[in-house]
Amino acid sequence: MMKKTYLGLLVFCLSFTLVEAQVEKSPVAPDYNKLQQIIDEAYKLFENDSAGAPADYIPELARVEPDLFGISVVTVDGRVFSAGHVEHCFSIQSISKVFTLAMVMEQLGQQAILEKLGAEPTGLPFNSVTAIEQQATRVGNPLVNAGAIATTSLLEGKSAAAKWKNILAFYSACAGEELELLKDIYESEAATNARNQAIARLLDAYGVMYDDPEKAVDVYTRQCSVGITTKQLAAMGATLAAGGINPFTGVEVMNAENIPQILSIMLSCGMYDYSGTWSYLTGLPAKSGVGGGIVAVVPGKGAIAAFSPRLDGAGNSIRAQKAIAYISQQLNINIFDPQSVGVE
Ligand code: GLN
């Protein structure tokens, strides 16, 4: 009798400790106080790093305050951890390519993406025309400009206006908040995007443009000009990490079956001609934009987003890269490390 009571007590204590441990455990970190501490450390470490320069081929981007720096982590269960200028709204730019890809993959299926757009890194700059001439699919992959404009041209919709409306609604559902167009950025880029127009026309000549090239470039320019904060960007990444379910609203916004393919393209092509080195250093699928944002996805756990306008030669934000790499290394998260993903 006594023995049974002791055993019962032991089981009770043990299960209480386990429940408590589970509650305290963040899906992206062993301990969420530690996670906040690591984010603060990353902010302090790179706060005064002024290497690189903001993009200037889009005049409005050259006017962004270069010292802005923000970091946010959103977990799949909707917890938010941040440091720095996380209220600042910047343009999503090329990170948008991932989410338009998700829409088109949902509409046309995975095989059509492979056949029409491809999944090969170009090894060349994001707006390369040489890559179009060299690659068998011409567009290379959906995360360089050629592939992204082709992706946007594939999107279902009666008109350019209808496509744009659907894009903004889908991005907002992924962020769990209403997003808006940054009008100044859009107008500035629309007035200076001759190169993207040339890319679209070249693709048209090769028979791989699926809408009027001018309209496709306009919708693409709008999607790049969507305003976003680091928290909203991390939420978009966390939606990918959570099998397509937005961690704030609980709404299933995309098909979970397509997410491994989307993340695979992010890993091989998301950081342009630096993607191989990025993968080697972090083992995390990520996407950058010339607005200074980067989001890295930790499948099943959450996402790390950072923003800083100064870029390297490939067009990737220098401080955002450093902050994300630091946080992921400190947390020991890397999809190729069996200790880090799926093992608690
Ligand atoms: N809108 C930008 C462009 O088309 C996006 C490029 C980027 O973020 N790398 O040039």
GROMACS .gro file of C-alpha atoms and ligand atoms in nm:
model
  354
    1MET     CA    1   0.000   0.000   0.000
    2MET     CA    2   0.276   0.238   0.109
    3LYS     CA    3   0.481   0.135  -0.191
    4LYS     CA    4   0.190   0.213  -0.426
    5THR     CA    5   0.148   0.562  -0.278
    6TYR     CA    6   0.518   0.638  -0.319
    7LEU     CA    7   0.505   0.509  -0.675
    8GLY     CA    8   0.198   0.723  -0.745
    9LEU     CA    9   0.369   1.028  -0.602
   10LEU     CA   10   0.679   0.962  -0.808
   11VAL     CA   11   0.473   0.927  -1.128
   12PHE     CA   12   0.284   1.246  -1.041
   13CYS     CA   13   0.606   1.443  -0.979
   14LEU     CA   14   0.764   1.308  -1.293
   15SER     CA   15   0.465   1.390  -1.513
   16PHE     CA   16   0.439   1.738  -1.359
   17THR     CA   17   0.805   1.803  -1.439
   18LEU     CA   18   0.751   1.680  -1.795
   19VAL     CA   19   0.441   1.898  -1.846
   20GLU     CA   20   0.626   2.195  -1.699
   21ALA     CA   21   0.926   2.129  -1.922
   22GLN     CA   22   0.696   2.111  -2.223
   23VAL     CA   23   0.525   2.441  -2.139
   24GLU     CA   24   0.857   2.616  -2.098
   25LYS     CA   25   0.996   2.480  -2.421
   26SER     CA   26   0.968   2.700  -2.725
   27PRO     CA   27   0.939   2.517  -3.055
   28VAL     CA   28   1.242   2.704  -3.186
   29ALA     CA   29   1.453   2.701  -2.875
   30PRO     CA   30   1.516   2.503  -2.562
   31ASP     CA   31   1.408   2.796  -2.348
   32TYR     CA   32   1.240   3.114  -2.464
   33ASN     CA   33   1.419   3.342  -2.220
   34LYS     CA   34   1.738   3.215  -2.375
   35LEU     CA   35   1.597   3.281  -2.721
   36GLN     CA   36   1.527   3.647  -2.634
   37GLN     CA   37   1.876   3.676  -2.488
   38ILE     CA   38   2.033   3.539  -2.808
   39ILE     CA   39   1.829   3.782  -3.024
   40ASP     CA   40   1.944   4.073  -2.803
   41GLU     CA   41   2.303   3.952  -2.833
   42ALA     CA   42   2.274   3.937  -3.213
   43TYR     CA   43   2.136   4.291  -3.219
   44LYS     CA   44   2.419   4.426  -3.003
   45LEU     CA   45   2.690   4.235  -3.189
   46PHE     CA   46   2.598   4.374  -3.531
   47GLU     CA   47   2.435   4.706  -3.436
   48ASN     CA   48   2.739   4.908  -3.539
   49ASP     CA   49   2.828   4.707  -3.848
   50SER     CA   50   2.800   4.953  -4.136
   51ALA     CA   51   2.940   4.736  -4.414
   52GLY     CA   52   2.768   4.740  -4.753
   53ALA     CA   53   2.528   4.989  -4.910
   54PRO     CA   54   2.150   5.013  -4.966
   55ALA     CA   55   2.025   4.922  -5.314
   56ASP     CA   56   2.030   5.231  -5.533
   57TYR     CA   57   1.906   5.102  -5.867
   58ILE     CA   58   1.555   5.168  -5.731
   59PRO     CA   59   1.583   5.541  -5.637
   60GLU     CA   60   1.339   5.521  -5.346
   61LEU     CA   61   1.539   5.239  -5.182
   62ALA     CA   62   1.849   5.458  -5.177
   63ARG     CA   63   1.656   5.701  -4.954
   64VAL     CA   64   1.583   5.446  -4.677
   65GLU     CA   65   1.756   5.519  -4.343
   66PRO     CA   66   2.056   5.280  -4.361
   67ASP     CA   67   2.101   5.241  -3.983
   68LEU     CA   68   1.764   5.070  -3.934
   69PHE     CA   69   1.809   4.719  -3.798
   70GLY     CA   70   1.541   4.482  -3.668
   71ILE     CA   71   1.516   4.114  -3.581
   72SER     CA   72   1.203   3.905  -3.510
   73VAL     CA   73   1.142   3.540  -3.442
   74VAL     CA   74   0.791   3.396  -3.465
   75THR     CA   75   0.732   3.041  -3.347
   76VAL     CA   76   0.477   2.802  -3.495
   77ASP     CA   77   0.269   2.847  -3.180
   78GLY     CA   78   0.256   3.224  -3.232
   79ARG     CA   79   0.514   3.355  -2.987
   80VAL     CA   80   0.705   3.666  -3.095
   81PHE     CA   81   1.058   3.765  -2.992
   82SER     CA   82   1.212   4.085  -3.124
   83ALA     CA   83   1.493   4.338  -3.103
   84GLY     CA   84   1.559   4.671  -3.274
   85HIS     CA   85   1.349   4.864  -3.526
   86VAL     CA   86   1.078   4.605  -3.559
   87GLU     CA   87   0.801   4.859  -3.622
   88HIS     CA   88   0.964   4.988  -3.940
   89CYS     CA   89   0.779   4.896  -4.257
   90PHE     CA   90   1.012   4.811  -4.548
   91SER     CA   91   0.947   4.671  -4.896
   92ILE     CA   92   0.934   4.293  -4.917
   93GLN     CA   93   1.100   4.292  -5.263
   94SER     CA   94   1.222   3.948  -5.374
   95ILE     CA   95   1.093   3.770  -5.065
   96SER     CA   96   0.753   3.810  -5.233
   97LYS     CA   97   0.867   3.558  -5.497
   98VAL     CA   98   0.832   3.272  -5.248
   99PHE     CA   99   0.469   3.350  -5.174
  100THR     CA  100   0.360   3.402  -5.534
  101LEU     CA  101   0.530   3.069  -5.607
  102ALA     CA  102   0.319   2.911  -5.331
  103MET     CA  103   0.003   3.048  -5.495
  104VAL     CA  104   0.094   2.921  -5.842
  105MET     CA  105   0.206   2.582  -5.709
  106GLU     CA  106  -0.131   2.547  -5.543
  107GLN     CA  107  -0.308   2.631  -5.870
  108LEU     CA  108  -0.097   2.432  -6.118
  109GLY     CA  109   0.069   2.161  -5.909
  110GLN     CA  110   0.432   2.072  -5.837
  111GLN     CA  111   0.506   1.910  -6.174
  112ALA     CA  112   0.404   2.220  -6.371
  113ILE     CA  113   0.640   2.431  -6.160
  114LEU     CA  114   0.928   2.201  -6.249
  115GLU     CA  115   0.840   2.194  -6.617
  116LYS     CA  116   0.753   2.561  -6.669
  117LEU     CA  117   0.982   2.735  -6.420
  118GLY     CA  118   1.251   2.490  -6.309
  119ALA     CA  119   1.434   2.454  -5.980
  120GLU     CA  120   1.799   2.507  -6.076
  121PRO     CA  121   2.011   2.779  -5.919
  122THR     CA  122   2.153   3.006  -6.188
  123GLY     CA  123   2.477   3.087  -6.006
  124LEU     CA  124   2.436   3.434  -6.156
  125PRO     CA  125   2.294   3.766  -6.025
  126PHE     CA  126   1.917   3.779  -5.964
  127ASN     CA  127   1.848   3.996  -6.270
  128SER     CA  128   2.085   3.820  -6.507
  129VAL     CA  129   2.000   3.811  -6.876
  130THR     CA  130   2.291   3.574  -6.944
  131ALA     CA  131   2.115   3.316  -6.724
  132ILE     CA  132   1.810   3.330  -6.953
  133GLU     CA  133   2.028   3.251  -7.252
  134GLN     CA  134   2.208   2.968  -7.073
  135GLN     CA  135   1.933   2.781  -6.884
  136ALA     CA  136   1.724   2.511  -7.049
  137THR     CA  137   1.400   2.639  -6.897
  138ARG     CA  138   1.514   3.000  -6.972
  139VAL     CA  139   1.366   3.116  -6.641
  140GLY     CA  140   1.598   2.902  -6.422
  141ASN     CA  141   1.395   2.902  -6.104
  142PRO     CA  142   1.105   3.102  -5.953
  143LEU     CA  143   1.328   3.306  -5.720
  144VAL     CA  144   1.534   3.502  -5.974
  145ASN     CA  145   1.367   3.792  -6.154
  146ALA     CA  146   1.307   3.603  -6.481
  147GLY     CA  147   1.150   3.308  -6.302
  148ALA     CA  148   0.951   3.529  -6.068
  149ILE     CA  149   0.804   3.739  -6.350
  150ALA     CA  150   0.714   3.414  -6.531
  151THR     CA  151   0.559   3.285  -6.206
  152THR     CA  152   0.347   3.597  -6.172
  153SER     CA  153   0.244   3.562  -6.538
  154LEU     CA  154   0.118   3.209  -6.460
  155LEU     CA  155  -0.105   3.323  -6.176
  156GLU     CA  156  -0.475   3.267  -6.239
  157GLY     CA  157  -0.690   3.579  -6.257
  158LYS     CA  158  -0.915   3.757  -6.506
  159SER     CA  159  -0.708   4.074  -6.512
  160ALA     CA  160  -0.385   4.220  -6.374
  161ALA     CA  161  -0.595   4.400  -6.111
  162ALA     CA  162  -0.757   4.071  -6.002
  163LYS     CA  163  -0.417   3.899  -5.977
  164TRP     CA  164  -0.278   4.182  -5.769
  165LYS     CA  165  -0.580   4.175  -5.537
  166ASN     CA  166  -0.534   3.800  -5.483
  167ILE     CA  167  -0.161   3.842  -5.420
  168LEU     CA  168  -0.212   4.109  -5.155
  169ALA     CA  169  -0.486   3.904  -4.986
  170PHE     CA  170  -0.266   3.591  -4.984
  171TYR     CA  171   0.043   3.770  -4.847
  172SER     CA  172  -0.178   3.927  -4.577
  173ALA     CA  173  -0.318   3.586  -4.482
  174CYS     CA  174   0.040   3.454  -4.455
  175ALA     CA  175   0.139   3.750  -4.232
  176GLY     CA  176  -0.184   3.724  -4.030
  177GLU     CA  177  -0.233   4.099  -4.073
  178GLU     CA  178  -0.348   4.332  -4.351
  179LEU     CA  179  -0.051   4.436  -4.565
  180GLU     CA  180  -0.037   4.737  -4.795
  181LEU     CA  181   0.145   4.860  -5.103
  182LEU     CA  182   0.424   5.112  -5.037
  183LYS     CA  183   0.318   5.359  -5.307
  184ASP     CA  184   0.646   5.554  -5.320
  185ILE     CA  185   0.850   5.238  -5.366
  186TYR     CA  186   0.612   5.106  -5.632
  187GLU     CA  187   0.614   5.430  -5.831
  188SER     CA  188   0.991   5.459  -5.806
  189GLU     CA  189   1.049   5.102  -5.924
  190ALA     CA  190   0.781   5.119  -6.194
  191ALA     CA  191   0.956   5.425  -6.340
  192THR     CA  192   1.297   5.255  -6.348
  193ASN     CA  193   1.234   4.886  -6.420
  194ALA     CA  194   1.340   4.879  -6.786
  195ARG     CA  195   1.563   4.580  -6.717
  196ASN     CA  196   1.275   4.371  -6.579
  197GLN     CA  197   1.064   4.474  -6.879
  198ALA     CA  198   1.343   4.360  -7.109
  199ILE     CA  199   1.364   4.028  -6.921
  200ALA     CA  200   0.988   3.975  -6.960
  201ARG     CA  201   1.002   4.048  -7.333
  202LEU     CA  202   1.296   3.813  -7.381
  203LEU     CA  203   1.102   3.539  -7.200
  204ASP     CA  204   0.806   3.616  -7.425
  205ALA     CA  205   1.028   3.572  -7.730
  206TYR     CA  206   1.127   3.230  -7.594
  207GLY     CA  207   0.760   3.136  -7.538
  208VAL     CA  208   0.785   3.119  -7.160
  209MET     CA  209   0.578   3.425  -7.066
  210TYR     CA  210   0.219   3.330  -6.987
  211ASP     CA  211   0.054   3.674  -6.980
  212ASP     CA  212   0.114   4.009  -7.142
  213PRO     CA  213   0.479   4.090  -7.044
  214GLU     CA  214   0.404   4.450  -6.950
  215LYS     CA  215   0.114   4.347  -6.723
  216ALA     CA  216   0.318   4.067  -6.564
  217VAL     CA  217   0.600   4.310  -6.482
  218ASP     CA  218   0.354   4.557  -6.333
  219VAL     CA  219   0.198   4.294  -6.104
  220TYR     CA  220   0.548   4.172  -6.013
  221THR     CA  221   0.659   4.530  -5.931
  222ARG     CA  222   0.355   4.572  -5.708
  223GLN     CA  223   0.420   4.247  -5.523
  224CYS     CA  224   0.781   4.360  -5.460
  225SER     CA  225   0.650   4.690  -5.316
  226VAL     CA  226   0.438   4.535  -5.042
  227GLY     CA  227   0.529   4.688  -4.705
  228ILE     CA  228   0.623   4.459  -4.419
  229THR     CA  229   0.773   4.465  -4.069
  230THR     CA  230   1.018   4.204  -3.939
  231LYS     CA  231   0.741   4.058  -3.725
  232GLN     CA  232   0.508   4.023  -4.023
  233LEU     CA  233   0.790   3.874  -4.229
  234ALA     CA  234   0.873   3.623  -3.955
  235ALA     CA  235   0.502   3.533  -3.939
  236MET     CA  236   0.502   3.466  -4.314
  237GLY     CA  237   0.804   3.239  -4.265
  238ALA     CA  238   0.646   3.072  -3.963
  239THR     CA  239   0.341   2.993  -4.177
  240LEU     CA  240   0.573   2.792  -4.403
  241ALA     CA  241   0.731   2.634  -4.094
  242ALA     CA  242   0.387   2.538  -3.958
  243GLY     CA  243   0.265   2.344  -4.260
  244GLY     CA  244   0.080   2.640  -4.408
  245ILE     CA  245  -0.110   2.744  -4.096
  246ASN     CA  246  -0.067   3.104  -3.984
  247PRO     CA  247   0.051   3.094  -3.622
  248PHE     CA  248  -0.153   3.401  -3.520
  249THR     CA  249  -0.486   3.339  -3.691
  250GLY     CA  250  -0.479   2.958  -3.709
  251VAL     CA  251  -0.601   2.985  -4.069
  252GLU     CA  252  -0.467   2.726  -4.313
  253VAL     CA  253  -0.344   2.952  -4.591
  254MET     CA  254  -0.146   2.709  -4.803
  255ASN     CA  255  -0.128   2.342  -4.887
  256ALA     CA  256   0.118   2.166  -4.654
  257GLU     CA  257   0.209   1.920  -4.929
  258ASN     CA  258   0.383   2.191  -5.134
  259ILE     CA  259   0.597   2.327  -4.853
  260PRO     CA  260   0.894   2.087  -4.885
  261GLN     CA  261   0.925   2.187  -5.253
  262ILE     CA  262   0.902   2.559  -5.172
  263LEU     CA  263   1.165   2.529  -4.897
  264SER     CA  264   1.391   2.325  -5.123
  265ILE     CA  265   1.390   2.602  -5.385
  266MET     CA  266   1.456   2.857  -5.109
  267LEU     CA  267   1.757   2.657  -4.992
  268SER     CA  268   1.913   2.624  -5.337
  269CYS     CA  269   1.813   2.962  -5.485
  270GLY     CA  270   1.684   3.195  -5.211
  271MET     CA  271   2.007   3.387  -5.153
  272TYR     CA  272   2.092   3.410  -5.526
  273ASP     CA  273   2.454   3.346  -5.622
  274TYR     CA  274   2.538   3.318  -5.251
  275SER     CA  275   2.286   3.038  -5.182
  276GLY     CA  276   2.546   2.760  -5.160
  277THR     CA  277   2.757   2.944  -4.904
  278TRP     CA  278   2.447   3.041  -4.706
  279SER     CA  279   2.333   2.678  -4.695
  280TYR     CA  280   2.682   2.569  -4.590
  281LEU     CA  281   2.688   2.823  -4.306
  282THR     CA  282   2.332   2.788  -4.173
  283GLY     CA  283   2.156   2.486  -4.322
  284LEU     CA  284   1.836   2.689  -4.336
  285PRO     CA  285   1.609   2.771  -4.631
  286ALA     CA  286   1.595   3.149  -4.660
  287LYS     CA  287   1.493   3.431  -4.891
  288SER     CA  288   1.632   3.779  -4.921
  289GLY     CA  289   1.507   4.099  -5.081
  290VAL     CA  290   1.691   4.415  -5.190
  291GLY     CA  291   1.473   4.608  -4.945
  292GLY     CA  292   1.705   4.462  -4.677
  293GLY     CA  293   1.484   4.185  -4.541
  294ILE     CA  294   1.574   3.817  -4.505
  295VAL     CA  295   1.359   3.537  -4.365
  296ALA     CA  296   1.492   3.193  -4.270
  297VAL     CA  297   1.251   2.906  -4.207
  298VAL     CA  298   1.300   2.639  -3.942
  299PRO     CA  299   1.054   2.363  -4.043
  300GLY     CA  300   0.815   2.266  -3.767
  301LYS     CA  301   0.952   2.534  -3.535
  302GLY     CA  302   0.929   2.889  -3.662
  303ALA     CA  303   1.108   3.156  -3.861
  304ILE     CA  304   1.378   3.416  -3.807
  305ALA     CA  305   1.343   3.746  -3.994
  306ALA     CA  306   1.583   4.038  -3.998
  307PHE     CA  307   1.598   4.372  -4.175
  308SER     CA  308   1.886   4.610  -4.244
  309PRO     CA  309   1.913   4.809  -4.571
  310ARG     CA  310   2.288   4.773  -4.639
  311LEU     CA  311   2.350   4.495  -4.892
  312ASP     CA  312   2.643   4.289  -5.017
  313GLY     CA  313   2.732   4.241  -5.384
  314ALA     CA  314   2.472   3.965  -5.430
  315GLY     CA  315   2.193   4.191  -5.299
  316ASN     CA  316   2.160   4.026  -4.958
  317SER     CA  317   2.142   4.237  -4.641
  318ILE     CA  318   2.471   4.208  -4.454
  319ARG     CA  319   2.346   4.258  -4.097
  320ALA     CA  320   2.034   4.048  -4.157
  321GLN     CA  321   2.253   3.760  -4.275
  322LYS     CA  322   2.484   3.795  -3.977
  323ALA     CA  323   2.200   3.817  -3.726
  324ILE     CA  324   2.016   3.513  -3.864
  325ALA     CA  325   2.336   3.307  -3.890
  326TYR     CA  326   2.431   3.398  -3.532
  327ILE     CA  327   2.088   3.314  -3.389
  328SER     CA  328   2.064   2.984  -3.577
  329GLN     CA  329   2.414   2.881  -3.471
  330GLN     CA  330   2.355   2.973  -3.106
  331LEU     CA  331   2.031   2.774  -3.107
  332ASN     CA  332   2.194   2.489  -3.298
  333ILE     CA  333   1.926   2.486  -3.564
  334ASN     CA  334   2.023   2.349  -3.902
  335ILE     CA  335   1.798   2.118  -4.104
  336PHE     CA  336   2.092   1.887  -4.179
  337ASP     CA  337   2.182   1.838  -3.813
  338PRO     CA  338   1.985   1.543  -3.671
  339GLN     CA  339   2.028   1.693  -3.325
  340SER     CA  340   1.848   2.010  -3.419
  341VAL     CA  341   1.527   1.929  -3.603
  342GLY     CA  342   1.264   1.683  -3.492
  343VAL     CA  343   1.465   1.576  -3.190
  344GLU     CA  344   1.382   1.749  -2.864
  345GLN     N1  345   1.201   4.439  -5.723
  345GLN     C1  346   1.338   4.400  -5.729
  345GLN     C2  347   1.381   4.381  -5.872
  345GLN     O1  348   1.305   4.335  -5.951
  345GLN     C3  349   1.358   4.274  -5.650
  345GLN     C4  350   1.500   4.225  -5.652
  345GLN     C5  351   1.544   4.167  -5.520
  345GLN     O2  352   1.488   4.190  -5.414
  345GLN     N2  353   1.653   4.096  -5.526
  345GLN     O3  354   1.491   4.411  -5.909
   0.00000   0.00000   0.00000
